[in-house]
Amino acid sequence: MEFLTEPIAWWVDPFVDNTFMRNALWAALLAVLTTSVVGTWVVLRGMTFLGDAFAHGVLPGIALAYIIGFSTTIGALGAALLIVGGIHLIRSFSPLSEETSIGVLFVGFLALAVVIMSSGAGAYSGDLTRFLFGAITGIDNDDLRRQAIAAAISVGTTVLLHRALFVATFDEAQAQLAGMRPKLAHAALLTLLAIAIVSSFEAVGSLLVFAFLVAPAATASLLVRRVPRIMMTAVGLGAVAALVGLLVSYHHDTAAGATMALATVVMLLMTLLVTGVIRALRRPSDQATEAAQDEPAHDHAA
């Protein structure tokens, strides 16, 4: 209970006394901003399976780049773009559905990552685990600059394409009739999704970035309705989860990325529980109100 009995020591001192904690917090907040903005569209458009495929699909690019001594960020981006191209090709030249295309590529890329990591060149490369589960406490200024650029791109592009993405999300036919080119907007969203995942994997790991992509936006969608408010609420909730998770990791010596990801899921489950209880309590009163409104009508009919 130190977070209540000694709030300064628990909440503030870790960031005052440790540079790596301050960098980790900035990295987490930038990751939250990038993934929550993009994740809102992922949740609203029902693209969570695609987001999961992206989060895991970058692994072979990361592993290959790491083994040959190349930039892992570029390797991850290349793998993400290959997934986008692969989905488009399978959809264009086969009768398979998009979900089937995603599933095939998801399994293929994940298997390729395992093959690369278990090969002679990749075996016993202990540092590869940081790309799976994150190494947020090892973030430096260059990493923060890359994340800031990615966040700016995500937010800026979302603002520019907000109307096209909004209409295409809820009525693709209307977007087509209005000349908004929904397919182009979808391609732009896929690119933003790739950028969000690639820019955040070093902070929380490619296996855990999916939690930041989906959980805060899903939680926000339970609390508010308008898209801009969902985005802002998702960023706020994600920031709280990142802060709490980072501090729990620091005080209890747990994996930082996994603890932050777990915090987002716990927040979602708590919100589901609270909103479910509220709906259950409101239901009898709503039924009573409807019954009271129906009585005058029955009396008049009599």
Short mmCIF file of N, CA, C and O in Angstrom, two decimals, residues 5 104 150 172 207 269 279 292:
data_model
loop_
_atom_site.label_atom_id
_atom_site.label_comp_id
_atom_site.label_asym_id
_atom_site.label_seq_id
_atom_site.Cartn_x
_atom_site.Cartn_y
_atom_site.Cartn_z
N THR A 5 0.24 5.21 1.15
CA THR A 5 0.85 5.70 2.39
C THR A 5 2.07 6.58 2.14
O THR A 5 2.37 7.48 2.92
N VAL A 104 -3.47 -16.56 -43.38
CA VAL A 104 -2.38 -17.27 -44.05
C VAL A 104 -1.06 -16.54 -43.85
O VAL A 104 -0.03 -17.14 -43.50
N ALA A 150 7.07 9.40 -35.52
CA ALA A 150 5.97 8.48 -35.83
C ALA A 150 4.65 8.98 -35.26
O ALA A 150 3.60 8.91 -35.91
N GLU A 172 -19.16 2.62 -46.41
CA GLU A 172 -18.17 2.64 -47.49
C GLU A 172 -18.80 3.01 -48.82
O GLU A 172 -18.18 3.70 -49.65
N LEU A 207 5.19 -8.41 -29.48
CA LEU A 207 4.16 -9.30 -28.99
C LEU A 207 3.17 -8.60 -28.06
O LEU A 207 2.08 -9.09 -27.82
N LEU A 269 -11.13 -4.69 -18.62
CA LEU A 269 -12.00 -5.61 -17.90
C LEU A 269 -12.76 -4.90 -16.77
O LEU A 269 -13.95 -5.17 -16.55
N ARG A 279 -25.52 -0.80 -16.37
CA ARG A 279 -26.63 -1.15 -17.27
C ARG A 279 -27.66 -2.03 -16.56
O ARG A 279 -28.86 -1.87 -16.75
N ALA A 292 -44.76 3.44 -17.09
CA ALA A 292 -45.48 4.65 -16.70
C ALA A 292 -45.93 5.45 -17.90
O ALA A 292 -47.00 6.05 -17.91
#
